[in-house]
Amino acid sequence: MNVVCITRYATRAILWVPAWYLQKGHAKPGISMSGAKLGKILMAHGSGGRLMHSLIDRVFRLHFADPELNQLADAAVMDGIRPRMAFTTDAFVVQPLQFPGGDIGKLAVCGTVNDLAASGAKPLYLSASFILEEGLEIALLEEIVISMAEVARSCGVRIVCGDTKVVGRGQCDQMFITTAGVGEVAVQYAELATGRLIRPGDHVILNGTLGDHGMAVLAARNHLGFYSDVESDCAPLNTMLTPLTEAGLNLRFMRDPTRGGLASVLCEIAEMSGFGIEVFETAIPVRNPVKAMCELFGFDVLHIANEGKMVIIAAPEDSERAISLLKQSPYGADAIRIGEVVDIHHRQVRMKTVIGGSRIISMPEGELLPRIC
Ligand code: MG
């Protein structure tokens, strides 16, 4: 076969492959199957804010079209399996891999445990998949795996399966981890993850200070030594929440304010319930160094990621009891009622400010801190 022939075949192949791809019904570049213009993935699509929600709606929910997925809960409570099981998954890409108060492995276990706990489930089993970059120090991998094992033991979950893939240098950034988890849901809390139980008059409770995780990672990333006392709040919250569920408290909803912060979670609650949310700025606990860093960088602390916090919506008659039970855990020492579900300004979150004004709280629009978890 001469050079002309080879060139002709190669050219045909180059033309034929995209034609086959389009004939098979794959999306044309930049256009969705429904014909909508989608554009390209931006860092902000991973922020937990408005762009991420629109990506989920327009791509994943549209095509997976599953009633459980449509709930957009922290974990799916699987119908048809008895006892009821909750199932969740998460990917972790935080940079740097280790930071004050945690590392990517601890984050992976806590994130998955907390999503199960938020759904009223008792977390039981986890899987862990690792994507490792060629050249990664095995000693560093081992440190992270030990950290995962320790935190899993401390909160009573077992890591029972996993996978390891290695990619070439430069094809991932040191290490990415994906975890999945299952847990058992008590009959009483089977509806908790749906948001359908939320009523006006319910109290909004937060178990402690905001913004610690986001600012700890930011300080570690930028070597801001003068903020070295800011530590991530990364923690498994199932042990803190068990006394509430065991006491059979009338809980209406729970969600952990990770990416997108408290603002995103409150907006999601207002949206899913159809009611308004009112929060009091003076009640929201924030550590002084975190407050200072937010002022320095121009961040709204309500938009900053947390990894050891839970927003709990409780019936008013059980709210005091919930707070006192939370306070018995080291992760709930600063638990406080920060607001209320209201039957006005529906689907909107408003904050009573320190100076007595009122401001509308919305989801973050862009990407504040990429690769925060
Ligand atoms: Mg969550």
Coordinates of N, CA, C and O and ligand atoms in Angstrom, one line a residue, residues 74 111 114-115 118 255-256 258, ligand 1:
D74 N -29.6 13.8 49.9 CA -28.2 13.5 50.2 C -27.9 12.0 49.9 O -26.9 11.6 49.5
G111 N -17.8 12.6 54.5 CA -18.8 13.2 53.6 C -19.9 12.1 53.3 O -21.1 12.5 53.2
N114 N -21.9 11.4 56.5 CA -22.8 12.5 56.8 C -24.0 12.6 55.8 O -25.1 12.9 56.2
D115 N -23.8 12.2 54.5 CA -24.9 12.2 53.6 C -25.9 11.1 54.0 O -27.2 11.3 53.9
A118 N -27.7 12.4 57.2 CA -28.6 13.4 56.9 C -30.0 12.9 56.5 O -31.0 13.5 56.6
R255 N -29.7 18.3 56.3 CA -28.8 18.4 55.2 C -27.5 19.0 55.6 O -27.5 20.0 56.4
D256 N -26.4 18.4 55.1 CA -25.1 19.0 55.5 C -24.7 20.1 54.6 O -24.6 19.9 53.4
T258 N -22.2 21.6 52.8 CA -20.9 21.4 52.3 C -20.6 22.5 51.2 O -20.7 23.7 51.5
Ligands
MG1 MG -24.8 16.4 51.5

